Amino acid sequence: MESTADSRNLEVASLPAPGSDEELVMQLAAGDAAAFDQIFDRYHKQIYNFIRKQVSERENIEDLVQEVFLRVFKSSKNFDTSKKFSSWVYKIALNEVKRHWKKSAAKQTFSLNTPVGDEGSESERQDFIEDFRDLPENVLERENFSETLKVLIDRLPEKQRTVVILKIYHELTFEEIAEICECPLSTVLSRMRYAVNKLRRWLGVEED
């Protein structure tokens, strides 16, 4: 009897929390169209802003967003409910962006000057800027230092820019970013470190 009870408890514990993203995906997989509407409402703005900062052609952004949610709809039965839905949908979005880059055969960039709505707090962005707090005073006192830094971030290699945007503007953990980018955590941390070091060099400050 204890074994049966334990099995039931384990089964209940493994179910997604009521109202969670993961539960909605289960409902969608079972054919509940209303669940898809809720997922769309929750994530449309976030995914739109994520793509907007990586694709320069405005007319293509909404098409890519729609493609992301179409893939969510079609792939809902394949979603592993033990994983976080947010990581899964960002991974789909990143793959769509990469497909777009390949089709356009041109390097696309995102702009950190683009409004980002509610995602990413000002303190998060300021924390990133403070990675440069030990720069010489003559650098920090340059007019529009923050704006200059944003322009330089646009010049970072694609993979480094992606890590920066997911961390700073979408407030994801490095572990979540690693899952989205399908690479080891150490690789994500390395990309962030290289990005910061490269920006410091561009600002005229060599590493020790």
mmCIF file of C-alpha atoms in Angstrom:
data_model
loop_
_atom_site.group_PDB
_atom_site.id
_atom_site.type_symbol
_atom_site.label_atom_id
_atom_site.label_comp_id
_atom_site.label_asym_id
_atom_site.label_seq_id
_atom_site.Cartn_x
_atom_site.Cartn_y
_atom_site.Cartn_z
ATOM 1 C CA MET A 1 0.000 0.000 0.000
ATOM 2 C CA GLU A 2 2.812 2.398 0.886
ATOM 3 C CA SER A 3 4.401 1.767 -2.487
ATOM 4 C CA THR A 4 1.149 2.656 -4.268
ATOM 5 C CA ALA A 5 0.744 5.819 -2.189
ATOM 6 C CA ASP A 6 4.317 6.866 -2.855
ATOM 7 C CA SER A 7 3.789 6.322 -6.564
ATOM 8 C CA ARG A 8 0.686 8.502 -6.537
ATOM 9 C CA ASN A 9 2.453 11.229 -4.579
ATOM 10 C CA LEU A 10 5.335 11.187 -7.048
ATOM 11 C CA GLU A 11 2.918 11.450 -9.962
ATOM 12 C CA VAL A 12 1.136 14.436 -8.384
ATOM 13 C CA ALA A 13 4.443 16.125 -7.560
ATOM 14 C CA SER A 14 5.569 15.815 -11.180
ATOM 15 C CA LEU A 15 2.482 17.595 -12.535
ATOM 16 C CA PRO A 16 2.858 21.256 -13.538
ATOM 17 C CA ALA A 17 1.477 23.841 -11.127
ATOM 18 C CA PRO A 18 -2.093 24.991 -11.865
ATOM 19 C CA GLY A 19 -2.099 27.996 -14.170
ATOM 20 C CA SER A 20 1.586 27.627 -15.003
ATOM 21 C CA ASP A 21 3.008 27.890 -18.501
ATOM 22 C CA GLU A 22 3.771 24.199 -18.408
ATOM 23 C CA GLU A 23 0.159 23.314 -17.580
ATOM 24 C CA LEU A 24 -1.048 25.484 -20.449
ATOM 25 C CA VAL A 25 1.216 23.612 -22.868
ATOM 26 C CA MET A 26 -0.243 20.316 -21.641
ATOM 27 C CA GLN A 27 -3.732 21.683 -22.265
ATOM 28 C CA LEU A 28 -2.694 22.915 -25.698
ATOM 29 C CA ALA A 29 -1.278 19.494 -26.548
ATOM 30 C CA ALA A 30 -4.664 18.045 -25.578
ATOM 31 C CA GLY A 31 -6.391 20.326 -28.078
ATOM 32 C CA ASP A 32 -7.414 23.273 -25.887
ATOM 33 C CA ALA A 33 -7.310 26.330 -28.178
ATOM 34 C CA ALA A 34 -7.938 28.686 -25.256
ATOM 35 C CA ALA A 35 -4.643 27.556 -23.725
ATOM 36 C CA PHE A 36 -2.820 28.718 -26.845
ATOM 37 C CA ASP A 37 -4.458 32.143 -26.563
ATOM 38 C CA GLN A 38 -3.183 32.456 -22.990
ATOM 39 C CA ILE A 39 0.346 31.444 -23.992
ATOM 40 C CA PHE A 40 0.275 33.965 -26.831
ATOM 41 C CA ASP A 41 -0.905 36.750 -24.517
ATOM 42 C CA ARG A 42 1.797 35.945 -21.952
ATOM 43 C CA TYR A 43 4.728 35.739 -24.327
ATOM 44 C CA HIS A 44 3.963 37.782 -27.437
ATOM 45 C CA LYS A 45 5.495 41.000 -26.115
ATOM 46 C CA GLN A 46 8.620 39.274 -24.801
ATOM 47 C CA ILE A 47 9.252 37.330 -27.995
ATOM 48 C CA TYR A 48 8.516 40.374 -30.157
ATOM 49 C CA ASN A 49 11.082 42.458 -28.256
ATOM 50 C CA PHE A 50 13.638 39.642 -28.321
ATOM 51 C CA ILE A 51 13.389 39.332 -32.108
ATOM 52 C CA ARG A 52 13.192 43.092 -32.632
ATOM 53 C CA LYS A 53 16.629 43.560 -31.103
ATOM 54 C CA GLN A 54 18.208 40.981 -33.396
ATOM 55 C CA VAL A 55 16.501 41.595 -36.740
ATOM 56 C CA SER A 56 16.925 44.931 -38.473
ATOM 57 C CA GLU A 57 14.106 44.657 -41.026
ATOM 58 C CA ARG A 58 11.004 45.793 -39.170
ATOM 59 C CA GLU A 59 8.647 44.274 -41.710
ATOM 60 C CA ASN A 60 10.000 40.794 -40.914
ATOM 61 C CA ILE A 61 9.667 40.939 -37.136
ATOM 62 C CA GLU A 62 5.969 40.127 -36.782
ATOM 63 C CA ASP A 63 6.263 37.370 -39.399
ATOM 64 C CA LEU A 64 8.998 35.750 -37.312
ATOM 65 C CA VAL A 65 6.943 36.153 -34.141
ATOM 66 C CA GLN A 66 4.000 34.415 -35.779
ATOM 67 C CA GLU A 67 6.294 31.623 -36.945
ATOM 68 C CA VAL A 68 7.535 31.146 -33.378
ATOM 69 C CA PHE A 69 4.023 30.705 -32.016
ATOM 70 C CA LEU A 70 3.048 28.470 -34.921
ATOM 71 C CA ARG A 71 5.938 26.191 -33.959
ATOM 72 C CA VAL A 72 4.815 26.310 -30.323
ATOM 73 C CA PHE A 73 1.356 25.212 -31.451
ATOM 74 C CA LYS A 74 2.643 22.404 -33.659
ATOM 75 C CA SER A 75 5.279 21.162 -31.205
ATOM 76 C CA SER A 76 3.286 21.350 -27.974
ATOM 77 C CA LYS A 77 2.989 17.558 -27.781
ATOM 78 C CA ASN A 78 6.776 17.275 -27.811
ATOM 79 C CA PHE A 79 7.322 19.692 -24.920
ATOM 80 C CA ASP A 80 8.953 18.166 -21.837
ATOM 81 C CA THR A 81 6.862 19.506 -18.942
ATOM 82 C CA SER A 82 9.736 18.919 -16.530
ATOM 83 C CA LYS A 83 11.520 21.799 -18.305
ATOM 84 C CA LYS A 84 10.756 25.521 -18.177
ATOM 85 C CA PHE A 85 8.457 26.714 -20.934
ATOM 86 C CA SER A 86 10.154 30.118 -21.083
ATOM 87 C CA SER A 87 13.483 28.524 -22.003
ATOM 88 C CA TRP A 88 11.776 26.394 -24.631
ATOM 89 C CA VAL A 89 9.991 29.288 -26.336
ATOM 90 C CA TYR A 90 13.116 31.475 -26.331
ATOM 91 C CA LYS A 91 15.021 28.602 -27.930
ATOM 92 C CA ILE A 92 12.393 28.411 -30.669
ATOM 93 C CA ALA A 93 12.656 32.176 -31.163
ATOM 94 C CA LEU A 94 16.440 32.052 -31.369
ATOM 95 C CA ASN A 95 16.257 29.282 -33.973
ATOM 96 C CA GLU A 96 13.827 31.370 -36.038
ATOM 97 C CA VAL A 97 16.188 34.334 -35.875
ATOM 98 C CA LYS A 98 19.056 32.122 -37.057
ATOM 99 C CA ARG A 99 16.949 30.842 -39.951
ATOM 100 C CA HIS A 100 16.210 34.419 -40.903
ATOM 101 C CA TRP A 101 19.897 35.323 -40.821
ATOM 102 C CA LYS A 102 20.679 32.446 -43.146
ATOM 103 C CA LYS A 103 17.909 33.418 -45.551
ATOM 104 C CA SER A 104 18.901 37.051 -45.658
ATOM 105 C CA ALA A 105 22.582 36.147 -46.042
ATOM 106 C CA ALA A 106 23.443 39.257 -44.097
ATOM 107 C CA LYS A 107 24.556 39.956 -40.571
ATOM 108 C CA GLN A 108 21.672 41.257 -38.483
ATOM 109 C CA THR A 109 22.111 43.333 -35.356
ATOM 110 C CA PHE A 110 19.921 44.386 -32.504
ATOM 111 C CA SER A 111 19.867 47.856 -31.025
ATOM 112 C CA LEU A 112 20.006 48.468 -27.303
ATOM 113 C CA ASN A 113 18.556 51.914 -28.009
ATOM 114 C CA THR A 114 15.268 50.260 -28.975
ATOM 115 C CA PRO A 115 12.564 50.585 -26.280
ATOM 116 C CA VAL A 116 12.099 47.284 -24.497
ATOM 117 C CA GLY A 117 8.822 47.792 -22.660
ATOM 118 C CA ASP A 118 8.715 46.277 -19.193
ATOM 119 C CA GLU A 119 11.337 43.599 -19.657
ATOM 120 C CA GLY A 120 14.702 44.057 -17.930
ATOM 121 C CA SER A 121 14.971 46.542 -15.085
ATOM 122 C CA GLU A 122 17.033 49.706 -15.231
ATOM 123 C CA SER A 123 19.082 48.342 -12.325
ATOM 124 C CA GLU A 124 19.953 45.239 -14.387
ATOM 125 C CA ARG A 125 21.210 47.409 -17.227
ATOM 126 C CA GLN A 126 23.070 49.652 -14.800
ATOM 127 C CA ASP A 127 24.717 46.600 -13.222
ATOM 128 C CA PHE A 128 26.009 45.658 -16.665
ATOM 129 C CA ILE A 129 27.392 49.147 -17.206
ATOM 130 C CA GLU A 130 29.036 48.960 -13.777
ATOM 131 C CA ASP A 131 31.215 46.148 -15.063
ATOM 132 C CA PHE A 132 33.237 49.082 -16.354
ATOM 133 C CA ARG A 133 33.293 51.019 -13.062
ATOM 134 C CA ASP A 134 37.052 50.596 -12.687
ATOM 135 C CA LEU A 135 37.810 52.318 -15.979
ATOM 136 C CA PRO A 136 40.028 55.408 -15.827
ATOM 137 C CA GLU A 137 38.170 58.638 -15.037
ATOM 138 C CA ASN A 138 38.954 60.112 -18.449
ATOM 139 C CA VAL A 139 36.967 57.257 -20.037
ATOM 140 C CA LEU A 140 34.038 57.337 -17.612
ATOM 141 C CA GLU A 141 33.715 61.107 -17.957
ATOM 142 C CA ARG A 142 33.262 60.926 -21.710
ATOM 143 C CA GLU A 143 29.992 62.473 -22.797
ATOM 144 C CA ASN A 144 27.235 59.894 -23.366
ATOM 145 C CA PHE A 145 29.347 57.018 -22.047
ATOM 146 C CA SER A 146 26.294 54.759 -21.673
ATOM 147 C CA GLU A 147 25.175 55.442 -25.236
ATOM 148 C CA THR A 148 28.672 54.773 -26.529
ATOM 149 C CA LEU A 149 28.683 51.448 -24.719
ATOM 150 C CA LYS A 150 25.375 50.481 -26.331
ATOM 151 C CA VAL A 151 26.728 51.261 -29.797
ATOM 152 C CA LEU A 152 29.780 49.114 -29.117
ATOM 153 C CA ILE A 153 27.584 46.237 -27.941
ATOM 154 C CA ASP A 154 25.977 46.277 -31.394
ATOM 155 C CA ARG A 155 29.413 45.380 -32.786
ATOM 156 C CA LEU A 156 29.800 42.237 -30.689
ATOM 157 C CA PRO A 157 29.741 38.855 -32.445
ATOM 158 C CA GLU A 158 26.288 37.316 -32.728
ATOM 159 C CA LYS A 159 26.694 34.696 -29.991
ATOM 160 C CA GLN A 160 28.057 37.196 -27.490
ATOM 161 C CA ARG A 161 25.276 39.695 -28.263
ATOM 162 C CA THR A 162 22.667 36.999 -27.749
ATOM 163 C CA VAL A 163 23.987 36.188 -24.279
ATOM 164 C CA VAL A 164 24.043 39.875 -23.355
ATOM 165 C CA ILE A 165 20.470 40.498 -24.472
ATOM 166 C CA LEU A 166 19.035 37.410 -22.784
ATOM 167 C CA LYS A 167 20.800 38.244 -19.542
ATOM 168 C CA ILE A 168 20.311 41.992 -19.339
ATOM 169 C CA TYR A 169 16.973 42.598 -21.028
ATOM 170 C CA HIS A 170 15.147 39.348 -20.341
ATOM 171 C CA GLU A 171 16.673 38.687 -16.910
ATOM 172 C CA LEU A 172 17.307 35.015 -17.612
ATOM 173 C CA THR A 173 19.805 33.066 -15.573
ATOM 174 C CA PHE A 174 23.007 31.867 -17.179
ATOM 175 C CA GLU A 175 21.674 28.322 -16.787
ATOM 176 C CA GLU A 176 18.545 29.215 -18.778
ATOM 177 C CA ILE A 177 20.631 30.946 -21.428
ATOM 178 C CA ALA A 178 22.784 27.834 -21.748
ATOM 179 C CA GLU A 179 19.659 25.743 -22.334
ATOM 180 C CA ILE A 180 18.333 28.179 -24.940
ATOM 181 C CA CYS A 181 21.650 28.397 -26.789
ATOM 182 C CA GLU A 182 22.164 24.636 -26.440
ATOM 183 C CA CYS A 183 25.664 24.976 -25.069
ATOM 184 C CA PRO A 184 27.431 24.330 -21.749
ATOM 185 C CA LEU A 185 27.085 26.850 -18.935
ATOM 186 C CA SER A 186 30.829 27.423 -19.104
ATOM 187 C CA THR A 187 30.458 28.514 -22.732
ATOM 188 C CA VAL A 188 27.790 31.076 -21.847
ATOM 189 C CA LEU A 189 29.932 32.479 -19.044
ATOM 190 C CA SER A 190 32.893 32.601 -21.396
ATOM 191 C CA ARG A 191 30.902 34.504 -24.025
ATOM 192 C CA MET A 192 29.808 37.039 -21.424
ATOM 193 C CA ARG A 193 33.361 37.453 -20.175
ATOM 194 C CA TYR A 194 34.738 37.854 -23.702
ATOM 195 C CA ALA A 195 32.028 40.409 -24.465
ATOM 196 C CA VAL A 196 32.921 42.520 -21.435
ATOM 197 C CA ASN A 197 36.646 42.270 -22.124
ATOM 198 C CA LYS A 198 36.177 43.174 -25.785
ATOM 199 C CA LEU A 199 34.136 46.232 -24.873
ATOM 200 C CA ARG A 200 36.827 47.344 -22.455
ATOM 201 C CA ARG A 201 39.439 47.089 -25.201
ATOM 202 C CA TRP A 202 37.274 49.081 -27.600
ATOM 203 C CA LEU A 203 36.976 51.728 -24.918
ATOM 204 C CA GLY A 204 40.745 51.917 -24.831
ATOM 205 C CA VAL A 205 41.351 49.972 -21.632
ATOM 206 C CA GLU A 206 43.499 46.855 -21.856
ATOM 207 C CA GLU A 207 43.034 43.948 -19.457
ATOM 208 C CA ASP A 208 45.649 43.443 -16.768
#
